[in-house]
Amino acid sequence: MTAWAAAPISMEAERLTGELVSEIGDVPFEIVWVHQGDSLQIEVREKEAGEVPVVPPSSSVAVWGVSFSGAHRTRWARIALPGAGDASRPVADWTGKRTSQGPGWLGFLADASDLLAGTLDPDMVPALIAQIVVPRLATWCAVYTTGSDGGPLDLAYLWHADEARIDGLREELDEVTVPSVDNLTPVPIQLGDWQSLAFPLVARGRSLGMMCLGRAGRFPDDVAQLAEDLGRRAALAMDNARLYAQQADANRALQRSLLPPGTPAETPGLDYSVVYEPAGENNEVGGDFYDLYAVGEGTWRFAIGDVCGTGPQAAAVTGLARHTLRLLAREGYDVASVVSRLNRAILEEGERARFLTLLHGEIRRTPDGLDLSLISAGHPEALRLRPSGVVESVVTSQSLLGVFPEAEFVADQVHLGPGDVLLGVTDGVTERRSGGRLLDDDGGLSKLLAECAELSARAVAERIRRAVQDFAIEPSADDLAILVLRAV
């Protein structure tokens, strides 16, 4: 302990120490004086504890007691230091605990690090910091943070050992000037009768805020050092959470830009529905994609495709495919020409190129239904459902995209009469696996579609989606897209 802390009561402390020692028998012992901030704790630790009566100290002490650990016994008593303040106020203390050099504090720091590393939510980190600190290191803790642009400090979270006093403490803090985050050392804060210290939160050279601690008595040197160490760990956790949140926001913004801007609000003669589920809990876009857009009065284009792989790399090719299809459609190219040009565009990506399967077509409204020009470039077969329940494949499979530069494509002509349904899916449906079986084994998808006669496009899509989910217990590791077109 620091000598200045015990100097005013050294004589009284020595008398109390002598009294505690006088009751020790002929056994090894050690004497420890522990600075507790607002008090001095005197401990006499016996190496072999015998059955001796416990007698309270005759000297005036704030509190005393006996602690046991295995075959060891510690008699201790605490003397209040001058200027310790009102003893009735709540004080964070560590009765009978070792200093920050001991294994208890190392365990505390390890547990705190695990808790802080367990979240990547930047709004959760300040709350964790405060609740880790109180009441172990201080009676209350206020965490201030700066914005990503380094703006003024804002009170992010406040915690007090006595929850009823949080509102009052908040009002007191509103009147206090918190030190600048540019100060890289602990700074005292003037806040009523509290002994308060502000610790900077700095990580990777960036100032992220301040951690303010308060207690009724002085801060022991070892506790201040422990709080400073914890502040560094907390700042690193806060910085990691901020970086993760920024990256996640950027990913979501990029992924949203790859989704279709919308489907036609009105499609006379055409009832349609789409289902899209990318794999991965943080993905909004994957390797599968769909699109449906108007190109003229009573004429629409559609696409459903699957890029090899998942994640951001596949999503980049998804964006290329969707934008290319729309752009060439506006330029008046027919379906076969669009697919040929998209194939060359993918190959021009070089090492970034990915294989792509695609079902692309044009829909024209006619007096007796819908006429479709379709191309299936290595894609799972498109199925037509008649109102009678008959299901048949209606397109010829051609070369997938991104493989052969010389590939040529020819459109198949398909007619949908009133009530006919055209179903297009990606392999996230047909290759859904349960053990050694796939959903489309033995014509499984055709059998599912045959049960959907007379259903709306939305009902058909939902029936297929639910069947994919129910086919296996585990979550799907592949993206999924379903497109249903129905003539009305």
C-alpha positions as a printed NumPy array, in Angstrom:
array([[  0.   ,   0.   ,   0.   ],
       [  1.081,   3.618,  -0.405],
       [  2.702,   5.074,   2.725],
       [  0.805,   8.381,   2.593],
       [ -2.537,   6.614,   2.889],
       [ -1.787,   5.144,   6.346],
       [  0.411,   7.932,   7.727],
       [ -2.41 ,   9.787,   9.594],
       [ -3.475,   6.635,  11.485],
       [ -0.202,   4.714,  11.65 ],
       [ -0.063,   4.687,  15.45 ],
       [ -3.656,   3.512,  15.784],
       [ -3.048,   0.89 ,  13.096],
       [  0.036,  -0.406,  14.888],
       [ -1.853,  -0.723,  18.187],
       [ -4.667,  -2.631,  16.453],
       [ -2.125,  -4.874,  14.716],
       [ -0.474,  -5.662,  18.044],
       [ -3.821,  -6.565,  19.561],
       [ -4.659,  -8.927,  16.704],
       [ -1.236, -10.529,  16.882],
       [ -1.422, -11.   ,  20.652],
       [ -4.267, -13.475,  20.199],
       [ -2.222, -15.651,  17.811],
       [ -0.772, -18.795,  19.28 ],
       [  2.631, -20.321,  18.538],
       [  1.948, -20.716,  14.801],
       [  3.331, -19.02 ,  11.653],
       [  1.45 , -15.894,  10.591],
       [  1.753, -12.837,   8.359],
       [  0.527,  -9.248,   8.639],
       [ -0.977,  -7.395,   5.673],
       [ -2.171,  -3.812,   5.518],
       [ -4.604,  -3.228,   2.635],
       [ -5.52 ,   0.278,   1.434],
       [ -9.254,   0.257,   0.659],
       [ -9.531,   3.856,  -0.532],
       [-11.609,   5.189,   2.375],
       [-10.223,   2.796,   4.992],
       [ -7.234,   0.736,   6.044],
       [ -7.813,  -2.987,   6.474],
       [ -5.414,  -4.849,   8.771],
       [ -5.195,  -8.604,   8.265],
       [ -3.394, -11.197,  10.369],
       [ -3.249, -14.473,   8.456],
       [ -2.478, -17.653,  10.407],
       [ -0.871, -20.54 ,   8.582],
       [ -2.474, -23.091,  10.905],
       [ -5.81 , -22.154,  12.397],
       [ -6.59 , -23.784,  15.717],
       [ -9.77 , -23.819,  17.712],
       [ -9.443, -20.47 ,  19.508],
       [-12.27 , -18.123,  20.551],
       [-12.999, -15.052,  18.433],
       [-12.701, -11.84 ,  20.462],
       [-13.663,  -8.464,  18.991],
       [-10.898,  -5.793,  18.961],
       [-10.948,  -3.392,  21.9  ],
       [ -9.888,  -0.531,  19.62 ],
       [-12.507,   1.506,  17.766],
       [-12.872,  -0.014,  14.272],
       [-15.358,   0.475,  11.426],
       [-15.855,  -3.263,  10.929],
       [-14.054,  -6.496,  11.799],
       [-14.37 , -10.201,  11.141],
       [-12.743, -13.554,  10.581],
       [-12.331, -15.331,   7.243],
       [-11.452, -18.993,   6.72 ],
       [ -9.839, -20.654,   3.715],
       [ -8.978, -24.312,   4.161],
       [ -6.553, -24.597,   7.081],
       [ -5.908, -20.844,   7.112],
       [ -7.666, -18.22 ,   9.207],
       [ -7.545, -14.46 ,   8.721],
       [ -8.534, -12.041,  11.491],
       [ -9.139,  -8.597,  10.046],
       [-10.353,  -5.163,  11.083],
       [-10.874,  -1.929,   9.206],
       [-10.074,   1.628,  10.326],
       [-11.615,   4.596,   8.544],
       [ -9.099,   6.992,   6.977],
       [ -9.421,  10.744,   7.638],
       [-11.643,  12.437,   5.04 ],
       [-13.358,   9.2  ,   4.072],
       [-16.719,  10.97 ,   3.949],
       [-20.118,   9.808,   5.12 ],
       [-19.803,   6.137,   6.041],
       [-23.538,   5.674,   5.509],
       [-23.19 ,   6.12 ,   1.762],
       [-22.882,   2.945,  -0.301],
       [-19.264,   1.977,  -0.837],
       [-17.907,  -0.596,  -3.257],
       [-15.541,  -2.731,  -1.188],
       [-13.749,  -6.034,  -1.318],
       [-13.878,  -7.402,   2.256],
       [-11.18 , -10.013,   2.655],
       [-10.247,  -9.87 ,  -1.08 ],
       [ -6.711,  -9.83 ,  -2.421],
       [ -5.26 ,  -6.932,  -4.434],
       [ -5.193,  -6.679,  -8.217],
       [ -2.04 ,  -8.771,  -8.212],
       [ -4.015, -11.792,  -7.001],
       [ -5.701, -14.526,  -9.044],
       [ -9.161, -13.182,  -8.189],
       [ -8.591,  -9.993, -10.154],
       [ -7.024, -11.899, -13.028],
       [-10.167, -14.   , -13.209],
       [-12.279, -10.84 , -13.065],
       [-10.396,  -9.342, -16.029],
       [-10.664, -12.608, -17.96 ],
       [-14.423, -12.807, -17.36 ],
       [-14.834,  -9.135, -18.304],
       [-12.909,  -9.703, -21.535],
       [-15.102, -12.687, -22.425],
       [-18.28 , -10.689, -21.82 ],
       [-17.069,  -7.735, -23.877],
       [-15.945,  -9.983, -26.722],
       [-19.317, -11.746, -26.736],
       [-21.216,  -8.913, -28.443],
       [-20.753,  -7.012, -31.685],
       [-23.605,  -4.61 , -30.972],
       [-22.094,  -1.133, -30.41 ],
       [-25.104,  -0.108, -28.306],
       [-24.637,  -3.094, -25.983],
       [-20.95 ,  -2.523, -25.154],
       [-21.448,   0.594, -22.936],
       [-24.1  ,  -1.26 , -20.919],
       [-21.758,  -4.212, -20.42 ],
       [-18.935,  -1.914, -19.338],
       [-21.043,  -0.234, -16.66 ],
       [-22.506,  -3.454, -15.292],
       [-19.091,  -5.127, -15.15 ],
       [-17.619,  -2.218, -13.169],
       [-20.482,  -1.805, -10.67 ],
       [-20.241,  -2.763,  -7.853],
       [-16.885,  -4.53 ,  -8.155],
       [-14.759,  -1.445,  -8.829],
       [-17.049,   1.484,  -8.097],
       [-20.444,   2.477,  -6.786],
       [-21.5  ,   3.927, -10.131],
       [-20.252,   4.073, -13.711],
       [-21.121,   6.433, -16.56 ],
       [-19.971,   5.603, -20.098],
       [-19.681,   8.472, -22.572],
       [-19.153,   7.849, -26.281],
       [-18.344,   9.931, -29.338],
       [-19.94 ,   9.586, -32.741],
       [-18.137,   8.073, -35.715],
       [-17.265,  11.612, -36.81 ],
       [-15.599,  12.36 , -33.455],
       [-18.335,  14.716, -32.249],
       [-19.106,  15.735, -28.651],
       [-19.398,  13.198, -25.845],
       [-22.843,  11.735, -25.173],
       [-23.891,   9.761, -22.093],
       [-24.448,   6.294, -23.555],
       [-25.144,   4.366, -20.34 ],
       [-25.317,   5.031, -16.595],
       [-25.442,   2.44 , -13.819],
       [-25.521,   2.743, -10.024],
       [-25.347,   0.06 ,  -7.332],
       [-28.589,   1.568,  -5.994],
       [-30.932,   1.75 ,  -8.993],
       [-33.145,   4.281,  -7.217],
       [-30.319,   6.821,  -7.353],
       [-29.68 ,   6.621, -11.11 ],
       [-32.007,   9.504, -12.036],
       [-30.535,  11.795,  -9.39 ],
       [-27.007,  10.919, -10.465],
       [-27.904,  11.62 , -14.068],
       [-29.01 ,  15.135, -13.102],
       [-25.723,  15.686, -11.251],
       [-23.732,  14.503, -14.269],
       [-25.613,  16.898, -16.534],
       [-23.961,  19.747, -14.631],
       [-20.45 ,  18.271, -14.886],
       [-17.931,  18.929, -17.649],
       [-16.542,  15.595, -18.736],
       [-12.814,  15.737, -19.616],
       [-11.826,  15.746, -23.281],
       [-11.198,  12.363, -24.836],
       [ -7.854,  13.72 , -26.041],
       [ -6.563,  13.281, -22.491],
       [ -5.052,   9.782, -22.359],
       [ -4.686,   9.511, -18.568],
       [ -7.286,   9.146, -15.767],
       [ -8.615,  12.557, -14.682],
       [-10.45 ,  13.423, -11.426],
       [-13.995,  14.796, -11.764],
       [-15.601,  17.186,  -9.287],
       [-19.011,  15.695,  -8.508],
       [-20.416,  16.471,  -5.075],
       [-18.989,  14.248,  -2.342],
       [-18.101,  11.476,  -4.775],
       [-14.526,  10.49 ,  -5.476],
       [-14.677,  10.27 ,  -9.274],
       [-12.205,   9.385, -11.998],
       [-12.626,   9.551, -15.782],
       [-10.734,   6.932, -17.808],
       [-10.269,   7.463, -21.559],
       [-11.529,   4.805, -23.966],
       [ -8.922,   4.689, -26.718],
       [ -8.395,   1.878, -29.235],
       [ -6.155,   1.731, -32.309],
       [ -5.272,   5.379, -31.864],
       [ -8.937,   6.468, -31.941],
       [-10.661,   8.188, -29.019],
       [-14.04 ,   6.546, -28.501],
       [-15.247,   8.1  , -25.231],
       [-14.762,   8.13 , -21.467],
       [-15.539,   5.705, -18.632],
       [-16.344,   7.641, -15.445],
       [-16.296,   5.819, -12.104],
       [-17.425,   7.081,  -8.71 ],
       [-17.259,   5.843,  -5.113],
       [-17.608,   7.325,  -1.656],
       [-13.928,   7.006,  -0.684],
       [-10.56 ,   7.333,  -2.324],
       [ -9.654,   5.036,  -5.2  ],
       [ -6.932,   2.573,  -4.133],
       [ -3.972,   2.608,  -6.494],
       [ -4.487,  -1.014,  -7.514],
       [ -8.176,  -0.435,  -8.265],
       [ -7.363,   2.591, -10.433],
       [ -4.83 ,   0.492, -12.337],
       [ -7.376,  -2.285, -12.747],
       [ -9.984,   0.174, -14.059],
       [ -7.449,   1.584, -16.517],
       [ -6.706,  -1.925, -17.799],
       [-10.412,  -2.67 , -18.089],
       [-10.902,   0.61 , -19.972],
       [ -8.394,  -0.469, -22.618],
       [-10.164,  -3.793, -23.075],
       [-13.557,  -2.082, -23.185],
       [-12.352,   0.412, -25.792],
       [-11.079,  -2.388, -28.012],
       [-14.413,  -4.207, -27.728],
       [-16.267,  -0.979, -28.553],
       [-14.056,  -0.336, -31.574],
       [-14.54 ,  -3.905, -32.833],
       [-18.313,  -3.557, -32.483],
       [-18.292,  -0.247, -34.364],
       [-16.16 ,  -1.628, -37.182],
       [-18.423,  -4.673, -37.479],
       [-21.552,  -2.507, -37.545],
       [-20.073,  -0.244, -40.236],
       [-19.113,  -3.222, -42.368],
       [-22.526,  -4.843, -41.888],
       [-24.286,  -1.589, -42.889],
       [-22.131,  -1.325, -46.008],
       [-22.848,  -4.941, -46.928],
       [-26.579,  -4.473, -46.477],
       [-26.567,  -1.296, -48.578],
       [-24.64 ,  -3.06 , -51.356],
       [-26.894,  -6.095, -51.218],
       [-30.058,  -3.978, -51.355],
       [-28.7  ,  -2.278, -54.485],
       [-28.583,  -5.711, -56.163],
       [-32.241,  -6.526, -55.47 ],
       [-34.824,  -5.713, -58.145],
       [-36.233,  -2.201, -57.689],
       [-39.72 ,  -3.693, -57.767],
       [-42.104,  -5.838, -59.749],
       [-44.91 ,  -4.464, -61.955],
       [-47.863,  -3.169, -59.96 ],
       [-50.362,  -4.139, -62.679],
       [-50.074,  -7.167, -64.959],
       [-53.415,  -7.691, -66.762],
       [-53.813, -11.324, -67.746],
       [-50.831, -12.398, -65.629],
       [-50.884, -13.621, -62.029],
       [-47.364, -14.006, -60.622],
       [-45.515, -14.611, -57.356],
       [-41.878, -14.848, -56.303],
       [-40.112, -16.31 , -53.255],
       [-36.49 , -15.421, -52.525],
       [-34.435, -16.671, -49.565],
       [-30.632, -16.18 , -49.595],
       [-28.532, -18.545, -47.526],
       [-26.741, -17.136, -44.477],
       [-28.3  , -15.171, -41.63 ],
       [-26.601, -11.871, -42.591],
       [-27.238, -12.021, -46.341],
       [-29.976, -10.193, -48.198],
       [-28.625, -11.247, -51.591],
       [-26.872, -14.427, -52.622],
       [-26.148, -16.342, -55.799],
       [-29.821, -16.859, -56.703],
       [-31.851, -14.024, -58.193],
       [-35.142, -13.253, -59.885],
       [-36.632, -10.362, -61.821],
       [-39.89 ,  -9.402, -63.518],
       [-40.358,  -6.103, -65.352],
       [-42.509,  -4.542, -68.045],
       [-41.018,  -3.835, -71.495],
       [-44.163,  -2.627, -73.226],
       [-47.941,  -2.665, -73.191],
       [-48.972,  -6.204, -72.297],
       [-45.352,  -7.433, -72.53 ],
       [-43.017,  -8.394, -69.688],
       [-39.615,  -9.998, -69.262],
       [-38.685, -12.332, -66.425],
       [-35.569, -14.086, -65.192],
       [-34.634, -16.551, -62.499],
       [-30.988, -17.537, -62.17 ],
       [-28.371, -19.189, -60.011],
       [-24.743, -18.045, -59.798],
       [-22.222, -20.669, -58.737],
       [-21.478, -20.141, -55.034],
       [-22.954, -17.862, -52.391],
       [-22.019, -14.686, -50.588],
       [-20.613, -11.375, -51.883],
       [-18.667, -12.873, -54.823],
       [-21.787, -14.546, -56.185],
       [-23.85 , -11.44 , -55.46 ],
       [-21.514,  -9.356, -57.665],
       [-22.318, -11.587, -60.685],
       [-25.979, -11.451, -59.675],
       [-25.88 ,  -7.662, -60.031],
       [-24.134,  -7.898, -63.405],
       [-26.733, -10.36 , -64.733],
       [-29.787,  -8.464, -63.553],
       [-28.62 ,  -5.058, -64.798],
       [-27.501,  -6.5  , -68.154],
       [-30.864,  -8.191, -68.731],
       [-32.806,  -5.016, -68.024],
       [-30.52 ,  -2.758, -70.049],
       [-30.576,  -4.963, -73.166],
       [-34.341,  -5.389, -72.912],
       [-34.762,  -1.598, -72.999],
       [-32.516,  -1.52 , -76.096],
       [-34.938,  -3.838, -77.885],
       [-32.875,  -7.045, -78.043],
       [-34.832, -10.287, -78.194],
       [-34.451, -12.995, -75.572],
       [-31.832, -15.051, -77.441],
       [-29.66 , -11.992, -78.16 ],
       [-29.872, -10.864, -74.539],
       [-28.689, -14.225, -73.21 ],
       [-25.826, -14.394, -75.747],
       [-24.585, -10.944, -74.77 ],
       [-24.887, -11.739, -71.067],
       [-22.756, -14.857, -71.628],
       [-19.996, -12.734, -73.195],
       [-20.25 , -10.126, -70.41 ],
       [-19.696, -12.801, -67.77 ],
       [-16.691, -14.235, -69.617],
       [-15.169, -10.747, -69.838],
       [-15.038, -10.677, -66.04 ],
       [-11.989, -12.949, -66.272],
       [-10.989, -14.547, -62.988],
       [-14.   , -12.984, -61.264],
       [-16.379, -14.796, -63.646],
       [-18.788, -17.35 , -62.164],
       [-20.906, -19.98 , -63.889],
       [-24.534, -18.93 , -64.176],
       [-27.67 , -20.946, -64.89 ],
       [-30.582, -18.874, -66.141],
       [-34.234, -19.192, -67.111],
       [-35.081, -16.049, -69.084],
       [-38.143, -15.241, -71.121],
       [-40.583, -12.733, -72.544],
       [-44.327, -12.824, -71.809],
       [-46.875, -11.442, -74.294],
       [-50.547, -11.176, -73.474],
       [-52.871, -12.679, -76.098],
       [-56.655, -13.017, -76.305],
       [-56.441, -16.68 , -75.255],
       [-53.731, -16.491, -72.568],
       [-49.973, -15.813, -72.59 ],
       [-47.292, -16.528, -75.188],
       [-43.785, -17.058, -73.804],
       [-40.367, -17.085, -75.461],
       [-38.085, -19.022, -73.107],
       [-34.409, -19.931, -72.84 ],
       [-33.113, -22.317, -70.181],
       [-29.344, -21.907, -69.958],
       [-28.333, -24.941, -67.892],
       [-31.125, -24.189, -65.443],
       [-33.427, -26.698, -63.66 ],
       [-36.292, -27.501, -65.997],
       [-39.299, -25.197, -66.132],
       [-42.589, -26.989, -65.509],
       [-46.087, -26.229, -66.826],
       [-49.129, -27.216, -64.784],
       [-52.429, -27.643, -66.581],
       [-55.739, -27.068, -64.723],
       [-56.311, -30.835, -65.06 ],
       [-53.239, -31.494, -62.866],
       [-50.956, -32.609, -65.7  ],
       [-47.347, -31.42 , -65.301],
       [-44.831, -31.312, -68.157],
       [-41.411, -29.867, -68.931],
       [-41.658, -27.14 , -71.576],
       [-38.117, -25.973, -72.417],
       [-34.914, -27.456, -73.823],
       [-31.835, -27.164, -71.642],
       [-28.989, -25.264, -73.328],
       [-25.435, -24.302, -72.296],
       [-25.009, -22.582, -68.965],
       [-23.459, -19.1  , -69.048],
       [-19.845, -18.179, -68.384],
       [-18.323, -21.328, -69.944],
       [-18.308, -21.26 , -73.767],
       [-17.771, -17.947, -75.614],
       [-19.114, -19.446, -78.857],
       [-22.395, -20.636, -77.292],
       [-25.544, -19.799, -79.284],
       [-29.035, -19.759, -77.814],
       [-32.46 , -20.414, -79.349],
       [-35.735, -19.505, -77.64 ],
       [-38.499, -22.077, -77.106],
       [-42.09 , -20.974, -77.667],
       [-44.605, -21.882, -74.94 ],
       [-48.293, -21.003, -74.596],
       [-50.12 , -20.717, -71.279],
       [-53.869, -20.993, -71.527],
       [-56.196, -19.656, -68.817],
       [-55.358, -21.441, -65.547],
       [-52.01 , -22.772, -66.782],
       [-49.056, -22.272, -64.44 ],
       [-45.343, -22.017, -65.275],
       [-42.947, -22.824, -62.406],
       [-39.271, -21.872, -62.372],
       [-36.995, -22.702, -59.438],
       [-33.305, -22.74 , -58.598],
       [-31.384, -25.773, -57.351],
       [-31.981, -24.639, -53.764],
       [-35.385, -26.303, -54.357],
       [-34.564, -29.285, -56.549],
       [-31.403, -30.232, -54.605],
       [-32.779, -29.777, -51.108],
       [-31.255, -32.729, -49.279],
       [-32.571, -34.975, -46.516],
       [-30.056, -37.695, -45.746],
       [-29.282, -39.369, -49.06 ],
       [-32.389, -38.106, -50.869],
       [-33.023, -34.949, -52.882],
       [-36.412, -33.268, -53.088],
       [-36.579, -33.751, -56.876],
       [-35.664, -37.436, -56.809],
       [-38.229, -39.513, -58.749],
       [-39.921, -36.355, -60.039],
       [-40.58 , -34.97 , -56.57 ],
       [-41.042, -31.38 , -57.754],
       [-43.511, -32.405, -60.478],
       [-45.549, -34.317, -57.926],
       [-45.632, -31.255, -55.636],
       [-46.733, -29.01 , -58.508],
       [-49.458, -31.452, -59.57 ],
       [-51.121, -30.903, -56.198],
       [-51.405, -27.156, -56.906],
       [-54.014, -27.218, -59.673],
       [-56.511, -24.339, -59.461],
       [-54.362, -22.485, -56.896],
       [-53.293, -18.86 , -57.31 ],
       [-49.677, -18.065, -58.184],
       [-49.03 , -16.959, -54.607],
       [-50.502, -20.141, -53.174],
       [-48.396, -22.28 , -55.516],
       [-45.181, -20.457, -54.536],
       [-45.996, -20.781, -50.848],
       [-46.814, -24.493, -51.193],
       [-43.439, -25.152, -52.854],
       [-41.539, -23.033, -50.275],
       [-43.167, -24.828, -47.36 ],
       [-42.431, -28.23 , -48.905],
       [-38.743, -27.282, -49.224],
       [-38.619, -26.278, -45.555],
       [-40.385, -29.417, -44.378],
       [-38.255, -31.766, -46.487],
       [-35.284, -31.545, -44.083],
       [-34.858, -30.468, -40.453],
       [-31.589, -28.576, -40.833],
       [-31.53 , -25.073, -42.388],
       [-30.756, -24.911, -46.086],
       [-27.141, -24.13 , -47.018],
       [-28.159, -22.972, -50.512],
       [-29.987, -19.918, -51.792],
       [-33.562, -20.416, -52.92 ],
       [-35.69 , -18.684, -55.567],
       [-39.159, -19.6  , -56.856],
       [-41.001, -17.873, -59.701],
       [-44.619, -18.723, -60.547],
       [-46.44 , -17.336, -63.617],
       [-50.15 , -18.049, -64.148],
       [-52.379, -17.065, -67.032],
       [-55.749, -15.596, -65.991]])
